[in-house]
Amino acid sequence: MQPIRRSDGAIDNAVHLMARDVARETVVCHGCREFVFMMWPFGWDVHSASRCAGIGGSDPEKRKLEFKRRFRHLFRDARGSGR
Ligand SMILES: [Zn+2]
């Protein structure tokens, strides 16, 4: 699967891509499809903790875990090294 970009350049199909495809790119949030990460994955924790409409619940830590569980393949540390 190749990255699909919106007219503004943000990658719109991150959920179907791999970490290497989206790292440091402008990426539409794969949870809510509204928020745009200006340099994925920078800011993912803040966004998922409270703002992402695609993640349920109100506990920030649980929300972050849910976000990372669903989109684990978009993090470079998918196999456990580093952040
Ligand atoms: Zn979101």
mmCIF file with all atom_site columns, C-alpha atoms and ligand atoms in Angstrom:
data_model
loop_
_atom_site.group_PDB
_atom_site.id
_atom_site.type_symbol
_atom_site.label_atom_id
_atom_site.label_alt_id
_atom_site.label_comp_id
_atom_site.label_asym_id
_atom_site.label_entity_id
_atom_site.label_seq_id
_atom_site.pdbx_PDB_ins_code
_atom_site.Cartn_x
_atom_site.Cartn_y
_atom_site.Cartn_z
_atom_site.occupancy
_atom_site.B_iso_or_equiv
_atom_site.pdbx_formal_charge
_atom_site.auth_seq_id
_atom_site.auth_comp_id
_atom_site.auth_asym_id
_atom_site.auth_atom_id
_atom_site.pdbx_PDB_model_num
ATOM   1  C  CA . MET A 1 1  ? 0.000   0.000  0.000  1.00 0.00 ? 1  MET A CA 1
ATOM   2  C  CA . GLN A 1 2  ? 1.288   3.428  -0.957 1.00 0.00 ? 2  GLN A CA 1
ATOM   3  C  CA . PRO A 1 3  ? 0.655   6.581  1.085  1.00 0.00 ? 3  PRO A CA 1
ATOM   4  C  CA . ILE A 1 4  ? -2.426  8.490  -0.078 1.00 0.00 ? 4  ILE A CA 1
ATOM   5  C  CA . ARG A 1 5  ? -2.201  12.227 0.493  1.00 0.00 ? 5  ARG A CA 1
ATOM   6  C  CA . ARG A 1 6  ? -4.910  14.824 0.827  1.00 0.00 ? 6  ARG A CA 1
ATOM   7  C  CA . SER A 1 7  ? -4.738  18.047 -1.147 1.00 0.00 ? 7  SER A CA 1
ATOM   8  C  CA . ASP A 1 8  ? -2.848  19.636 1.748  1.00 0.00 ? 8  ASP A CA 1
ATOM   9  C  CA . GLY A 1 9  ? -0.196  16.911 1.670  1.00 0.00 ? 9  GLY A CA 1
ATOM   10 C  CA . ALA A 1 10 ? -1.184  15.058 4.832  1.00 0.00 ? 10 ALA A CA 1
ATOM   11 C  CA . ILE A 1 11 ? -1.118  11.272 4.561  1.00 0.00 ? 11 ILE A CA 1
ATOM   12 C  CA . ASP A 1 12 ? -4.691  10.064 4.823  1.00 0.00 ? 12 ASP A CA 1
ATOM   13 C  CA . ASN A 1 13 ? -4.359  6.274  4.940  1.00 0.00 ? 13 ASN A CA 1
ATOM   14 C  CA . ALA A 1 14 ? -1.827  5.770  7.714  1.00 0.00 ? 14 ALA A CA 1
ATOM   15 C  CA . VAL A 1 15 ? -3.771  2.886  9.196  1.00 0.00 ? 15 VAL A CA 1
ATOM   16 C  CA . HIS A 1 16 ? -2.836  0.813  6.153  1.00 0.00 ? 16 HIS A CA 1
ATOM   17 C  CA . LEU A 1 17 ? 0.844   1.798  6.168  1.00 0.00 ? 17 LEU A CA 1
ATOM   18 C  CA . MET A 1 18 ? 3.949   0.956  8.157  1.00 0.00 ? 18 MET A CA 1
ATOM   19 C  CA . ALA A 1 19 ? 6.032   3.016  10.576 1.00 0.00 ? 19 ALA A CA 1
ATOM   20 C  CA . ARG A 1 20 ? 8.663   3.688  7.930  1.00 0.00 ? 20 ARG A CA 1
ATOM   21 C  CA . ASP A 1 21 ? 6.029   5.168  5.610  1.00 0.00 ? 21 ASP A CA 1
ATOM   22 C  CA . VAL A 1 22 ? 4.760   7.756  8.068  1.00 0.00 ? 22 VAL A CA 1
ATOM   23 C  CA . ALA A 1 23 ? 7.743   8.620  10.281 1.00 0.00 ? 23 ALA A CA 1
ATOM   24 C  CA . ARG A 1 24 ? 8.324   12.407 10.316 1.00 0.00 ? 24 ARG A CA 1
ATOM   25 C  CA . GLU A 1 25 ? 5.499   12.898 7.818  1.00 0.00 ? 25 GLU A CA 1
ATOM   26 C  CA . THR A 1 26 ? 2.350   15.010 8.090  1.00 0.00 ? 26 THR A CA 1
ATOM   27 C  CA . VAL A 1 27 ? -0.302  12.431 8.931  1.00 0.00 ? 27 VAL A CA 1
ATOM   28 C  CA . VAL A 1 28 ? -4.058  12.555 9.486  1.00 0.00 ? 28 VAL A CA 1
ATOM   29 C  CA . CYS A 1 29 ? -4.899  10.939 12.834 1.00 0.00 ? 29 CYS A CA 1
ATOM   30 C  CA . HIS A 1 30 ? -5.853  7.315  12.193 1.00 0.00 ? 30 HIS A CA 1
ATOM   31 C  CA . GLY A 1 31 ? -8.174  7.361  15.206 1.00 0.00 ? 31 GLY A CA 1
ATOM   32 C  CA . CYS A 1 32 ? -10.410 10.388 14.666 1.00 0.00 ? 32 CYS A CA 1
ATOM   33 C  CA . ARG A 1 33 ? -9.550  11.276 11.033 1.00 0.00 ? 33 ARG A CA 1
ATOM   34 C  CA . GLU A 1 34 ? -9.680  14.935 12.039 1.00 0.00 ? 34 GLU A CA 1
ATOM   35 C  CA . PHE A 1 35 ? -6.513  15.847 13.860 1.00 0.00 ? 35 PHE A CA 1
ATOM   36 C  CA . VAL A 1 36 ? -3.318  16.196 11.815 1.00 0.00 ? 36 VAL A CA 1
ATOM   37 C  CA . PHE A 1 37 ? 0.059   15.221 13.222 1.00 0.00 ? 37 PHE A CA 1
ATOM   38 C  CA . MET A 1 38 ? 2.561   17.669 11.757 1.00 0.00 ? 38 MET A CA 1
ATOM   39 C  CA . MET A 1 39 ? 5.438   15.232 12.248 1.00 0.00 ? 39 MET A CA 1
ATOM   40 C  CA . TRP A 1 40 ? 4.334   11.758 13.205 1.00 0.00 ? 40 TRP A CA 1
ATOM   41 C  CA . PRO A 1 41 ? 4.594   10.441 15.856 1.00 0.00 ? 41 PRO A CA 1
ATOM   42 C  CA . PHE A 1 42 ? 5.368   13.691 17.665 1.00 0.00 ? 42 PHE A CA 1
ATOM   43 C  CA . GLY A 1 43 ? 2.427   14.639 19.872 1.00 0.00 ? 43 GLY A CA 1
ATOM   44 C  CA . TRP A 1 44 ? 0.637   11.296 19.695 1.00 0.00 ? 44 TRP A CA 1
ATOM   45 C  CA . ASP A 1 45 ? 0.558   10.925 23.479 1.00 0.00 ? 45 ASP A CA 1
ATOM   46 C  CA . VAL A 1 46 ? -0.982  14.346 24.145 1.00 0.00 ? 46 VAL A CA 1
ATOM   47 C  CA . HIS A 1 47 ? -3.560  13.895 21.406 1.00 0.00 ? 47 HIS A CA 1
ATOM   48 C  CA . SER A 1 48 ? -4.575  10.365 22.347 1.00 0.00 ? 48 SER A CA 1
ATOM   49 C  CA . ALA A 1 49 ? -4.656  11.083 26.082 1.00 0.00 ? 49 ALA A CA 1
ATOM   50 C  CA . SER A 1 50 ? -7.522  13.524 25.902 1.00 0.00 ? 50 SER A CA 1
ATOM   51 C  CA . ARG A 1 51 ? -8.485  14.784 22.484 1.00 0.00 ? 51 ARG A CA 1
ATOM   52 C  CA . CYS A 1 52 ? -8.786  11.943 20.011 1.00 0.00 ? 52 CYS A CA 1
ATOM   53 C  CA . ALA A 1 53 ? -12.454 11.338 19.272 1.00 0.00 ? 53 ALA A CA 1
ATOM   54 C  CA . GLY A 1 54 ? -11.644 7.850  18.008 1.00 0.00 ? 54 GLY A CA 1
ATOM   55 C  CA . ILE A 1 55 ? -10.571 6.615  21.431 1.00 0.00 ? 55 ILE A CA 1
ATOM   56 C  CA . GLY A 1 56 ? -13.116 5.865  24.137 1.00 0.00 ? 56 GLY A CA 1
ATOM   57 C  CA . GLY A 1 57 ? -13.002 6.430  27.874 1.00 0.00 ? 57 GLY A CA 1
ATOM   58 C  CA . SER A 1 58 ? -11.699 9.295  29.968 1.00 0.00 ? 58 SER A CA 1
ATOM   59 C  CA . ASP A 1 59 ? -8.605  7.900  31.710 1.00 0.00 ? 59 ASP A CA 1
ATOM   60 C  CA . PRO A 1 60 ? -5.623  9.466  29.894 1.00 0.00 ? 60 PRO A CA 1
ATOM   61 C  CA . GLU A 1 61 ? -3.315  6.516  30.489 1.00 0.00 ? 61 GLU A CA 1
ATOM   62 C  CA . LYS A 1 62 ? -5.880  3.987  29.294 1.00 0.00 ? 62 LYS A CA 1
ATOM   63 C  CA . ARG A 1 63 ? -6.600  6.127  26.247 1.00 0.00 ? 63 ARG A CA 1
ATOM   64 C  CA . LYS A 1 64 ? -2.911  6.254  25.362 1.00 0.00 ? 64 LYS A CA 1
ATOM   65 C  CA . LEU A 1 65 ? -2.614  2.495  25.746 1.00 0.00 ? 65 LEU A CA 1
ATOM   66 C  CA . GLU A 1 66 ? -5.650  1.949  23.544 1.00 0.00 ? 66 GLU A CA 1
ATOM   67 C  CA . PHE A 1 67 ? -4.280  4.285  20.878 1.00 0.00 ? 67 PHE A CA 1
ATOM   68 C  CA . LYS A 1 68 ? -0.918  2.570  20.861 1.00 0.00 ? 68 LYS A CA 1
ATOM   69 C  CA . ARG A 1 69 ? -2.515  -0.870 20.834 1.00 0.00 ? 69 ARG A CA 1
ATOM   70 C  CA . ARG A 1 70 ? -4.632  -0.044 17.800 1.00 0.00 ? 70 ARG A CA 1
ATOM   71 C  CA . PHE A 1 71 ? -1.871  1.666  15.862 1.00 0.00 ? 71 PHE A CA 1
ATOM   72 C  CA . ARG A 1 72 ? 1.156   -0.209 17.141 1.00 0.00 ? 72 ARG A CA 1
ATOM   73 C  CA . HIS A 1 73 ? 2.343   -0.851 13.607 1.00 0.00 ? 73 HIS A CA 1
ATOM   74 C  CA . LEU A 1 74 ? 2.886   2.875  13.089 1.00 0.00 ? 74 LEU A CA 1
ATOM   75 C  CA . PHE A 1 75 ? 5.423   3.150  15.891 1.00 0.00 ? 75 PHE A CA 1
ATOM   76 C  CA . ARG A 1 76 ? 9.021   2.292  15.183 1.00 0.00 ? 76 ARG A CA 1
ATOM   77 C  CA . ASP A 1 77 ? 9.333   0.547  18.519 1.00 0.00 ? 77 ASP A CA 1
ATOM   78 C  CA . ALA A 1 78 ? 6.664   -1.991 17.631 1.00 0.00 ? 78 ALA A CA 1
ATOM   79 C  CA . ARG A 1 79 ? 8.961   -4.759 18.802 1.00 0.00 ? 79 ARG A CA 1
ATOM   80 C  CA . GLY A 1 80 ? 9.686   -3.184 22.133 1.00 0.00 ? 80 GLY A CA 1
ATOM   81 C  CA . SER A 1 81 ? 12.847  -1.070 21.906 1.00 0.00 ? 81 SER A CA 1
ATOM   82 C  CA . GLY A 1 82 ? 12.696  2.531  22.997 1.00 0.00 ? 82 GLY A CA 1
ATOM   83 C  CA . ARG A 1 83 ? 9.576   4.665  23.263 1.00 0.00 ? 83 ARG A CA 1
HETATM 84 ZN ZN . ZN  B 2 .  ? -7.254  11.456 16.751 1.00 0.00 ? 1  ZN  B ZN 1
#
